[in-house]
């Protein structure tokens, strides 16, 4: 019994609360397919980052050199652990070499004592590849692409929010229009019963019944058309209003607010939208990320011009029996120099990166100009729609009084059905204009949220 009572209370509260724009927006941000697709793109890019981080993973390296025939029977094996380190293109390694048999004199370096030669060392790049190399470039570039994917997700989410807000207010206004037409139909039908009584008493001619039925039919058509528009708006809204499984949820007239008119500011006041739009602009953030990518391209291009000077330091110690010359500890240093004489590859990369950087600077400037113009345009539209809304409020109040007075005159014999219906239709037209002003205001307001990247 308690469960039934709880379920009844829950059903009552669910029915008593209308669907809000915030619920629709939150649902769309959590479950709209395009948002989920953008999230997967981020996961893809994070996988790429992990892939390129793997270039610096510890790895085991082995070698085996065995003669199958010939005069010499020398056999050589080597096993080492190698750890690449990003700084200065460094490699640190440790391992053991071991040989057996006889080697020709020119392979004397392979000879070790019976227990092998333990060694450790490192190699670093002193000029080329010191500050950046291909592995670091790919890793840093993948991180920037991942960052760009995150900005693209925010762009997708703010776009989805904008579309969800517009879908909500289309549905809301379509519901408002339906209620307006239902109300004037109700007035006409209510008047039909009163006219029928007066015709029966002989106070009015039967013509009035036929005339009022004509208006009834006209208004029924308007209700049917408004019903169809509302159903279409409901279906569109369901794309954004989804359950936890991501499925579209059905919305009906029951989900509409009881009071269909929302408050619109009497006068739209500017509140630093220009500065917010510039500071939060996702388009500018994308360009910033691409600029960092281009900076990396410039660095790797400059790297192509540099001579390669690599330093290797190694220490080794043989153990076991064998040649006494191998018993002492051995420390070695190796310098490797490679000077590029033609750098067409570097020139091409650098020319591309410089041209791309100039393009980005021009795009950023143009984007800034567009943001400022768009904000000013949206602010002007909000001001205009707020003024129109206020005028329709006054028009509705006045037309309602006139319609009410005309109905009284009609039943007192001082007016006719044509004037009564005209008065009521003027009220309906004014109410539709008010709903239109609300819709336009909310559409522009959604655009302002989008350009200032403000999630509601």
CSV table of C-alpha atoms in Angstrom, one decimal:
chain,number,residue,atom,x,y,z
A,1,UNK,CA,0.0,0.0,0.0
A,2,UNK,CA,2.8,2.4,0.9
A,3,UNK,CA,4.5,1.6,-2.5
A,4,UNK,CA,1.3,2.5,-4.3
A,5,UNK,CA,1.0,5.8,-2.4
A,6,UNK,CA,4.7,6.6,-3.1
A,7,UNK,CA,4.2,5.9,-6.8
A,8,UNK,CA,1.1,8.0,-6.9
A,9,UNK,CA,2.9,10.9,-5.3
A,10,UNK,CA,5.8,10.5,-7.6
A,11,UNK,CA,3.5,10.5,-10.6
A,12,UNK,CA,1.7,13.6,-9.4
A,13,UNK,CA,5.0,15.5,-9.0
A,14,UNK,CA,6.2,14.4,-12.4
A,15,UNK,CA,3.0,15.5,-14.0
A,16,UNK,CA,3.0,18.8,-12.1
A,17,UNK,CA,6.4,19.9,-13.3
A,18,UNK,CA,6.8,21.1,-16.8
A,19,UNK,CA,9.7,20.3,-19.1
A,20,UNK,CA,12.4,23.1,-18.8
A,21,UNK,CA,14.9,24.2,-21.3
A,22,UNK,CA,17.7,23.3,-18.8
A,23,UNK,CA,16.6,19.7,-18.7
A,24,UNK,CA,16.6,19.5,-22.5
A,25,UNK,CA,20.1,21.1,-22.7
A,26,UNK,CA,21.6,18.9,-20.0
A,27,UNK,CA,20.2,15.8,-21.7
A,28,UNK,CA,21.6,16.8,-25.1
A,29,UNK,CA,25.0,17.5,-23.6
A,30,UNK,CA,25.1,14.1,-22.0
A,31,UNK,CA,23.5,11.9,-24.6
A,32,UNK,CA,23.3,13.6,-28.0
A,33,UNK,CA,25.1,11.4,-30.6
A,34,UNK,CA,27.4,14.1,-32.0
A,35,UNK,CA,28.7,14.9,-28.5
A,36,UNK,CA,29.4,11.2,-27.9
A,37,UNK,CA,31.1,11.0,-31.3
A,38,UNK,CA,33.4,14.0,-30.3
A,39,UNK,CA,34.2,12.2,-27.1
A,40,UNK,CA,35.3,9.2,-29.0
A,41,UNK,CA,37.5,11.4,-31.2
A,42,UNK,CA,39.3,12.6,-28.0
A,43,UNK,CA,39.8,9.0,-26.9
A,44,UNK,CA,41.3,8.2,-30.4
A,45,UNK,CA,43.7,11.1,-30.1
A,46,UNK,CA,44.7,10.2,-26.5
A,47,UNK,CA,45.5,6.7,-28.0
A,48,UNK,CA,47.8,8.5,-30.5
A,49,UNK,CA,49.5,10.3,-27.6
A,50,UNK,CA,50.1,7.1,-25.8
A,51,UNK,CA,51.4,5.5,-29.0
A,52,UNK,CA,54.0,8.3,-29.5
A,53,UNK,CA,54.9,8.1,-25.8
A,54,UNK,CA,55.8,4.5,-26.5
A,55,UNK,CA,58.8,5.8,-28.5
A,56,UNK,CA,60.5,6.4,-25.2
A,57,UNK,CA,59.6,3.0,-23.7
A,58,UNK,CA,62.3,0.7,-22.2
A,59,UNK,CA,63.2,-2.1,-24.6
A,60,UNK,CA,65.3,-5.2,-24.7
A,61,UNK,CA,67.6,-5.5,-27.6
A,62,UNK,CA,69.4,-8.7,-28.6
A,63,UNK,CA,72.0,-9.7,-31.3
A,64,UNK,CA,73.5,-13.0,-32.4
A,65,UNK,CA,76.3,-13.4,-34.9
A,66,UNK,CA,77.0,-17.1,-35.7
A,67,UNK,CA,79.2,-18.5,-38.6
A,68,UNK,CA,77.7,-21.4,-40.3
A,69,UNK,CA,80.9,-22.4,-42.2
A,70,UNK,CA,84.4,-20.9,-43.0
A,71,UNK,CA,87.8,-21.0,-41.5
A,72,UNK,CA,86.8,-19.0,-38.3
A,73,UNK,CA,84.3,-20.4,-35.9
A,74,UNK,CA,83.7,-17.2,-33.8
A,75,UNK,CA,80.3,-16.7,-32.3
A,76,UNK,CA,79.1,-13.5,-30.8
A,77,UNK,CA,75.9,-12.5,-28.8
A,78,UNK,CA,74.8,-9.3,-27.2
A,79,UNK,CA,71.8,-8.5,-25.0
A,80,UNK,CA,71.1,-5.0,-23.7
A,81,UNK,CA,68.4,-2.9,-22.1
A,82,UNK,CA,67.8,0.5,-23.8
A,83,UNK,CA,65.9,3.4,-22.4
A,84,UNK,CA,65.4,6.5,-24.6
A,85,UNK,CA,65.0,9.8,-22.8
A,86,UNK,CA,63.4,12.8,-24.5
A,87,UNK,CA,66.0,15.4,-23.3
A,88,UNK,CA,68.9,15.9,-25.7
A,89,UNK,CA,67.7,12.8,-27.7
A,90,UNK,CA,69.4,10.7,-25.0
A,91,UNK,CA,69.7,6.9,-24.9
A,92,UNK,CA,70.8,5.1,-21.7
A,93,UNK,CA,71.7,1.4,-22.0
A,94,UNK,CA,73.2,-1.5,-20.1
A,95,UNK,CA,74.0,-5.0,-21.2
A,96,UNK,CA,76.3,-7.9,-21.7
A,97,UNK,CA,78.4,-9.2,-24.7
A,98,UNK,CA,79.7,-12.7,-24.9
A,99,UNK,CA,81.8,-14.5,-27.6
A,100,UNK,CA,83.4,-17.8,-28.1
A,101,UNK,CA,85.7,-19.3,-30.8
A,102,UNK,CA,88.1,-17.5,-33.0
A,103,UNK,CA,87.6,-14.3,-34.9
A,104,UNK,CA,89.6,-12.7,-37.7
A,105,UNK,CA,91.8,-9.7,-36.6
A,106,UNK,CA,89.4,-7.2,-38.1
A,107,UNK,CA,86.6,-8.5,-35.8
A,108,UNK,CA,88.8,-8.4,-32.7
A,109,UNK,CA,86.4,-6.0,-31.0
A,110,UNK,CA,83.9,-8.9,-30.6
A,111,UNK,CA,86.3,-11.0,-28.5
A,112,UNK,CA,85.4,-11.2,-24.8
A,113,UNK,CA,86.5,-13.2,-21.7
A,114,UNK,CA,84.7,-16.4,-20.9
A,115,UNK,CA,82.0,-14.8,-18.7
A,116,UNK,CA,81.4,-12.0,-21.2
A,117,UNK,CA,81.7,-8.2,-21.1
A,118,UNK,CA,79.3,-6.1,-19.1
A,119,UNK,CA,78.8,-2.6,-20.4
A,120,UNK,CA,76.8,0.5,-19.8
A,121,UNK,CA,76.7,3.9,-21.5
A,122,UNK,CA,74.7,6.7,-22.9
A,123,UNK,CA,74.5,8.7,-26.1
A,124,UNK,CA,73.3,12.3,-26.6
A,125,UNK,CA,72.8,14.7,-29.4
A,126,UNK,CA,74.7,18.0,-29.0
A,127,UNK,CA,73.4,20.1,-31.9
A,128,UNK,CA,70.9,18.5,-34.3
A,129,UNK,CA,68.1,16.7,-32.5
A,130,UNK,CA,69.2,18.2,-29.2
A,131,UNK,CA,66.2,20.5,-28.7
A,132,UNK,CA,63.7,18.5,-30.9
A,133,UNK,CA,63.8,15.4,-33.0
A,134,UNK,CA,61.3,13.4,-35.0
A,135,UNK,CA,60.1,11.3,-32.0
A,136,UNK,CA,59.6,14.3,-29.7
A,137,UNK,CA,58.0,16.2,-32.6
A,138,UNK,CA,55.4,13.5,-33.1
A,139,UNK,CA,54.7,13.2,-29.4
A,140,UNK,CA,54.3,17.0,-29.0
A,141,UNK,CA,52.2,17.2,-32.1
A,142,UNK,CA,49.9,14.4,-31.0
A,143,UNK,CA,49.3,16.2,-27.7
A,144,UNK,CA,48.4,19.4,-29.6
A,145,UNK,CA,46.0,17.4,-31.8
A,146,UNK,CA,44.4,15.9,-28.7
A,147,UNK,CA,44.1,19.4,-27.2
A,148,UNK,CA,42.4,20.5,-30.5
A,149,UNK,CA,40.0,17.6,-30.2
A,150,UNK,CA,39.0,18.8,-26.7
A,151,UNK,CA,38.3,22.3,-28.0
A,152,UNK,CA,36.3,20.7,-30.9
A,153,UNK,CA,34.3,18.9,-28.3
A,154,UNK,CA,33.5,22.2,-26.6
A,155,UNK,CA,32.5,23.6,-30.0
A,156,UNK,CA,30.3,20.6,-30.6
A,157,UNK,CA,28.7,20.9,-27.2
A,158,UNK,CA,28.0,24.6,-27.5
A,159,UNK,CA,26.5,24.0,-30.9
A,160,UNK,CA,24.3,21.2,-29.6
A,161,UNK,CA,23.2,23.5,-26.7
A,162,UNK,CA,22.2,26.2,-29.2
A,163,UNK,CA,20.2,23.7,-31.3
A,164,UNK,CA,18.6,22.2,-28.2
A,165,UNK,CA,17.6,25.6,-27.0
A,166,UNK,CA,16.1,26.5,-30.4
A,167,UNK,CA,14.3,23.1,-30.5
A,168,UNK,CA,12.9,23.7,-27.0
A,169,UNK,CA,11.6,27.2,-27.9
A,170,UNK,CA,10.2,26.0,-31.2
A,171,UNK,CA,8.2,23.4,-29.3
A,172,UNK,CA,7.3,25.8,-26.5
A,173,UNK,CA,6.0,28.5,-29.0
A,174,UNK,CA,4.2,25.8,-31.1
A,175,UNK,CA,2.5,24.7,-27.9
A,176,UNK,CA,1.6,28.4,-27.1
A,177,UNK,CA,0.1,28.9,-30.6
A,178,UNK,CA,-2.0,25.7,-30.1
A,179,UNK,CA,-3.3,27.0,-26.8
A,180,UNK,CA,-4.2,30.4,-28.3
A,181,UNK,CA,-6.2,28.7,-31.1
A,182,UNK,CA,-7.8,26.3,-28.6
A,183,UNK,CA,-8.9,29.2,-26.5
A,184,UNK,CA,-10.6,31.2,-29.4
A,185,UNK,CA,-12.3,27.9,-30.5
A,186,UNK,CA,-13.5,27.4,-26.9
A,187,UNK,CA,-14.9,31.0,-26.9
A,188,UNK,CA,-16.7,30.3,-30.2
A,189,UNK,CA,-18.1,27.0,-29.1
A,190,UNK,CA,-19.3,28.5,-25.8
A,191,UNK,CA,-21.0,31.2,-27.7
A,192,UNK,CA,-22.7,28.6,-29.9
A,193,UNK,CA,-24.6,27.2,-26.9
A,194,UNK,CA,-25.7,30.6,-25.7
A,195,UNK,CA,-26.8,31.6,-29.3
A,196,UNK,CA,-28.7,28.3,-29.5
A,197,UNK,CA,-30.7,29.1,-26.3
A,198,UNK,CA,-31.5,32.6,-27.6
A,199,UNK,CA,-32.6,31.3,-31.0
A,200,UNK,CA,-34.8,28.8,-29.2
A,201,UNK,CA,-36.4,31.6,-27.2
A,202,UNK,CA,-36.8,33.6,-30.3
A,203,UNK,CA,-34.4,36.4,-29.3
A,204,UNK,CA,-32.1,35.8,-32.3
A,205,UNK,CA,-32.6,34.7,-35.9
A,206,UNK,CA,-31.4,31.2,-36.9
A,207,UNK,CA,-28.9,32.8,-39.2
A,208,UNK,CA,-26.7,33.6,-36.2
A,209,UNK,CA,-26.3,29.8,-35.5
A,210,UNK,CA,-25.1,29.2,-39.0
A,211,UNK,CA,-22.8,32.2,-39.0
A,212,UNK,CA,-21.2,31.1,-35.7
A,213,UNK,CA,-20.8,27.6,-36.9
A,214,UNK,CA,-18.8,29.0,-39.8
A,215,UNK,CA,-16.4,30.7,-37.4
A,216,UNK,CA,-16.3,27.4,-35.4
A,217,UNK,CA,-15.1,25.5,-38.5
A,218,UNK,CA,-12.6,28.2,-39.3
A,219,UNK,CA,-11.1,28.0,-35.9
A,220,UNK,CA,-11.1,24.2,-35.9
A,221,UNK,CA,-8.9,24.3,-39.0
A,222,UNK,CA,-6.5,26.6,-37.1
A,223,UNK,CA,-6.4,24.2,-34.2
A,224,UNK,CA,-5.7,21.2,-36.5
A,225,UNK,CA,-2.9,23.1,-38.2
A,226,UNK,CA,-1.4,24.2,-34.9
A,227,UNK,CA,-1.6,20.6,-33.6
A,228,UNK,CA,0.4,19.3,-36.6
A,229,UNK,CA,3.0,22.0,-36.1
A,230,UNK,CA,3.2,21.1,-32.4
A,231,UNK,CA,3.7,17.4,-33.1
A,232,UNK,CA,6.5,18.2,-35.6
A,233,UNK,CA,8.2,20.4,-33.0
A,234,UNK,CA,7.8,17.7,-30.4
A,235,UNK,CA,9.4,15.1,-32.6
A,236,UNK,CA,12.3,17.5,-33.3
A,237,UNK,CA,12.7,18.3,-29.6
A,238,UNK,CA,12.9,14.5,-28.8
A,239,UNK,CA,16.2,14.4,-30.7
A,240,UNK,CA,17.8,16.5,-27.9
A,241,UNK,CA,15.7,15.3,-25.0
A,242,UNK,CA,17.0,11.8,-24.3
A,243,UNK,CA,16.9,9.2,-21.6
A,244,UNK,CA,19.9,7.7,-19.8
A,245,UNK,CA,20.2,5.1,-22.5
A,246,UNK,CA,20.4,7.8,-25.2
A,247,UNK,CA,17.0,7.1,-26.7
A,248,UNK,CA,14.8,10.1,-27.7
A,249,UNK,CA,12.0,10.8,-25.2
A,250,UNK,CA,8.4,11.6,-26.3
A,251,UNK,CA,7.1,15.0,-25.3
A,252,UNK,CA,3.4,16.0,-25.3
A,253,UNK,CA,1.1,18.9,-24.4
A,254,UNK,CA,1.3,17.6,-20.7
A,255,UNK,CA,5.0,18.7,-20.6
A,256,UNK,CA,4.2,22.3,-21.5
A,257,UNK,CA,4.2,24.9,-18.8
A,258,UNK,CA,0.8,26.0,-17.6
A,259,UNK,CA,1.7,29.7,-18.1
A,260,UNK,CA,2.9,29.7,-21.7
A,261,UNK,CA,4.3,33.3,-21.6
A,262,UNK,CA,7.8,33.8,-20.3
A,263,UNK,CA,9.3,37.0,-19.0
A,264,UNK,CA,11.4,39.0,-21.5
A,265,UNK,CA,13.6,41.8,-20.1
A,266,UNK,CA,11.9,45.2,-20.6
A,267,UNK,CA,15.2,46.5,-22.0
A,268,UNK,CA,18.3,44.4,-22.9
A,269,UNK,CA,21.4,45.6,-21.0
A,270,UNK,CA,24.9,45.0,-22.3
A,271,UNK,CA,27.1,43.1,-19.9
A,272,UNK,CA,30.6,42.9,-21.4
A,273,UNK,CA,29.6,40.3,-24.0
A,274,UNK,CA,32.3,41.6,-26.4
A,275,UNK,CA,35.1,40.9,-24.0
A,276,UNK,CA,33.6,37.5,-22.9
A,277,UNK,CA,33.2,36.4,-26.5
A,278,UNK,CA,36.8,37.2,-27.4
A,279,UNK,CA,38.3,35.7,-24.2
A,280,UNK,CA,36.2,32.4,-24.6
A,281,UNK,CA,36.1,32.1,-28.3
A,282,UNK,CA,36.6,28.5,-29.3
A,283,UNK,CA,37.5,29.4,-32.9
A,284,UNK,CA,40.4,31.5,-31.5
A,285,UNK,CA,41.4,28.6,-29.2
A,286,UNK,CA,41.5,26.3,-32.2
A,287,UNK,CA,43.7,28.8,-34.1
A,288,UNK,CA,45.9,29.0,-31.0
A,289,UNK,CA,46.4,25.2,-31.0
A,290,UNK,CA,47.1,25.2,-34.8
A,291,UNK,CA,49.6,28.0,-34.2
A,292,UNK,CA,51.4,25.9,-31.6
A,293,UNK,CA,51.4,23.0,-34.1
A,294,UNK,CA,52.9,25.3,-36.7
A,295,UNK,CA,55.5,26.5,-34.2
A,296,UNK,CA,56.5,22.8,-33.8
A,297,UNK,CA,56.7,22.5,-37.6
A,298,UNK,CA,59.0,25.6,-37.7
A,299,UNK,CA,61.3,24.0,-35.0
A,300,UNK,CA,61.6,20.7,-36.8
A,301,UNK,CA,62.3,22.6,-40.0
A,302,UNK,CA,65.1,24.5,-38.4
A,303,UNK,CA,66.5,21.2,-37.0
A,304,UNK,CA,67.1,20.1,-40.6
A,305,UNK,CA,69.6,22.9,-41.1
A,306,UNK,CA,71.8,21.8,-38.2
A,307,UNK,CA,74.9,19.6,-38.3
A,308,UNK,CA,74.6,16.4,-36.4
A,309,UNK,CA,77.1,16.0,-33.5
A,310,UNK,CA,76.4,13.0,-31.3
A,311,UNK,CA,78.4,12.0,-28.2
A,312,UNK,CA,78.5,8.5,-26.9
A,313,UNK,CA,80.1,7.5,-23.6
A,314,UNK,CA,80.5,3.8,-22.6
A,315,UNK,CA,82.2,1.8,-19.8
A,316,UNK,CA,82.8,-1.9,-20.0
A,317,UNK,CA,84.4,-4.7,-17.9
A,318,UNK,CA,85.2,-8.2,-19.1
A,319,UNK,CA,85.0,-11.2,-16.6
A,320,UNK,CA,86.3,-14.7,-16.7
A,321,UNK,CA,89.2,-16.4,-18.5
A,322,UNK,CA,90.8,-15.5,-21.7
A,323,UNK,CA,93.2,-12.9,-23.1
A,324,UNK,CA,94.8,-10.9,-20.3
A,325,UNK,CA,94.5,-7.7,-22.4
A,326,UNK,CA,90.7,-7.8,-21.9
A,327,UNK,CA,90.8,-7.9,-18.1
A,328,UNK,CA,91.1,-4.2,-17.4
A,329,UNK,CA,88.1,-1.9,-17.3
A,330,UNK,CA,87.5,0.0,-20.5
A,331,UNK,CA,86.1,3.6,-20.9
A,332,UNK,CA,85.4,4.9,-24.3
A,333,UNK,CA,84.1,8.1,-25.9
A,334,UNK,CA,82.8,8.5,-29.4
A,335,UNK,CA,82.0,11.7,-31.3
A,336,UNK,CA,80.0,11.4,-34.6
A,337,UNK,CA,79.7,14.4,-37.0
A,338,UNK,CA,77.4,14.8,-40.0
A,339,UNK,CA,77.2,18.1,-41.8
A,340,UNK,CA,74.4,18.6,-44.4
A,341,UNK,CA,75.5,20.2,-47.6
A,342,UNK,CA,72.1,20.5,-49.2
A,343,UNK,CA,69.1,21.4,-47.1
A,344,UNK,CA,66.2,21.5,-49.5
A,345,UNK,CA,64.1,19.4,-47.2
A,346,UNK,CA,64.6,22.0,-44.4
A,347,UNK,CA,63.9,24.9,-46.7
A,348,UNK,CA,60.7,23.4,-47.9
A,349,UNK,CA,59.5,22.7,-44.4
A,350,UNK,CA,60.4,26.1,-43.2
A,351,UNK,CA,58.8,27.9,-46.1
A,352,UNK,CA,55.6,26.0,-45.5
A,353,UNK,CA,55.5,26.7,-41.8
A,354,UNK,CA,56.2,30.4,-42.3
A,355,UNK,CA,53.4,30.8,-44.8
A,356,UNK,CA,51.0,28.8,-42.5
A,357,UNK,CA,51.9,31.1,-39.6
A,358,UNK,CA,51.0,34.2,-41.7
A,359,UNK,CA,47.8,32.6,-42.7
A,360,UNK,CA,46.9,31.9,-39.1
A,361,UNK,CA,47.6,35.5,-38.1
A,362,UNK,CA,45.2,36.8,-40.7
A,363,UNK,CA,42.6,34.3,-39.7
A,364,UNK,CA,42.9,35.3,-36.1
A,365,UNK,CA,42.5,39.0,-36.9
A,366,UNK,CA,39.4,38.3,-39.1
A,367,UNK,CA,37.9,36.1,-36.4
A,368,UNK,CA,38.3,38.8,-33.9
A,369,UNK,CA,36.6,41.3,-36.2
A,370,UNK,CA,33.7,38.9,-36.9
A,371,UNK,CA,33.2,38.2,-33.1
A,372,UNK,CA,32.9,41.9,-32.3
A,373,UNK,CA,30.5,42.5,-35.2
A,374,UNK,CA,28.4,39.5,-34.4
A,375,UNK,CA,28.1,40.4,-30.7
A,376,UNK,CA,27.0,44.0,-31.6
A,377,UNK,CA,24.5,42.5,-34.1
A,378,UNK,CA,23.1,40.1,-31.5
A,379,UNK,CA,22.8,42.8,-28.9
A,380,UNK,CA,20.9,45.0,-31.3
A,381,UNK,CA,18.5,42.2,-32.1
A,382,UNK,CA,17.9,41.4,-28.5
A,383,UNK,CA,17.0,45.0,-27.8
A,384,UNK,CA,14.6,45.1,-30.8
A,385,UNK,CA,12.9,41.8,-29.9
A,386,UNK,CA,12.5,43.0,-26.2
A,387,UNK,CA,10.8,46.2,-27.4
A,388,UNK,CA,8.5,44.2,-29.8
A,389,UNK,CA,7.6,41.9,-26.9
A,390,UNK,CA,6.7,44.8,-24.7
A,391,UNK,CA,4.5,46.4,-27.4
A,392,UNK,CA,2.7,43.1,-27.9
A,393,UNK,CA,2.0,42.9,-24.2
A,394,UNK,CA,0.3,46.3,-24.4
A,395,UNK,CA,-1.5,45.3,-27.6
A,396,UNK,CA,-2.9,42.1,-26.0
A,397,UNK,CA,-4.1,44.0,-22.9
A,398,UNK,CA,-6.0,46.5,-25.0
A,399,UNK,CA,-7.4,44.0,-27.5
A,400,UNK,CA,-8.7,41.8,-24.7
A,401,UNK,CA,-10.6,44.6,-23.1
A,402,UNK,CA,-12.1,45.5,-26.5
A,403,UNK,CA,-13.1,41.9,-27.2
A,404,UNK,CA,-14.7,41.5,-23.8
A,405,UNK,CA,-16.7,44.7,-24.3
A,406,UNK,CA,-17.7,43.6,-27.8
A,407,UNK,CA,-19.1,40.3,-26.5
A,408,UNK,CA,-21.2,42.1,-23.9
A,409,UNK,CA,-22.5,44.4,-26.6
A,410,UNK,CA,-23.4,41.4,-28.7
A,411,UNK,CA,-25.5,39.7,-26.1
A,412,UNK,CA,-27.1,43.0,-25.3
A,413,UNK,CA,-28.0,43.4,-29.0
A,414,UNK,CA,-25.6,46.2,-29.7
A,415,UNK,CA,-23.2,44.3,-31.9
A,416,UNK,CA,-22.9,41.4,-34.4
A,417,UNK,CA,-20.9,38.2,-34.7
A,418,UNK,CA,-18.6,39.6,-37.4
A,419,UNK,CA,-17.3,42.3,-35.0
A,420,UNK,CA,-17.1,39.9,-32.1
A,421,UNK,CA,-15.0,37.4,-34.1
A,422,UNK,CA,-12.8,40.2,-35.5
A,423,UNK,CA,-12.1,41.4,-31.9
A,424,UNK,CA,-11.2,37.9,-30.7
A,425,UNK,CA,-9.0,37.3,-33.7
A,426,UNK,CA,-7.1,40.5,-33.1
A,427,UNK,CA,-6.4,39.2,-29.6
A,428,UNK,CA,-5.2,35.9,-31.0
A,429,UNK,CA,-3.0,37.7,-33.6
A,430,UNK,CA,-1.5,39.8,-30.8
A,431,UNK,CA,-0.8,36.7,-28.7
A,432,UNK,CA,0.8,35.0,-31.7
A,433,UNK,CA,3.0,38.1,-32.3
A,434,UNK,CA,4.1,37.9,-28.6
A,435,UNK,CA,5.0,34.3,-29.0
A,436,UNK,CA,6.9,35.1,-32.2
A,437,UNK,CA,8.8,37.8,-30.3
A,438,UNK,CA,9.6,35.3,-27.5
A,439,UNK,CA,10.9,32.8,-30.1
A,440,UNK,CA,13.1,35.4,-31.9
A,441,UNK,CA,14.4,36.7,-28.6
A,442,UNK,CA,15.3,33.2,-27.4
A,443,UNK,CA,16.9,32.2,-30.7
A,444,UNK,CA,19.1,35.3,-30.5
A,445,UNK,CA,19.8,34.7,-26.8
A,446,UNK,CA,20.9,31.2,-27.7
A,447,UNK,CA,23.2,32.7,-30.3
A,448,UNK,CA,24.7,35.0,-27.6
A,449,UNK,CA,25.3,32.0,-25.3
A,450,UNK,CA,27.0,30.3,-28.2
A,451,UNK,CA,29.3,33.2,-29.2
A,452,UNK,CA,30.2,33.8,-25.5
A,453,UNK,CA,30.6,30.1,-24.8
A,454,UNK,CA,28.2,30.2,-21.9
A,455,UNK,CA,26.6,26.9,-20.9
A,456,UNK,CA,23.2,27.4,-19.3
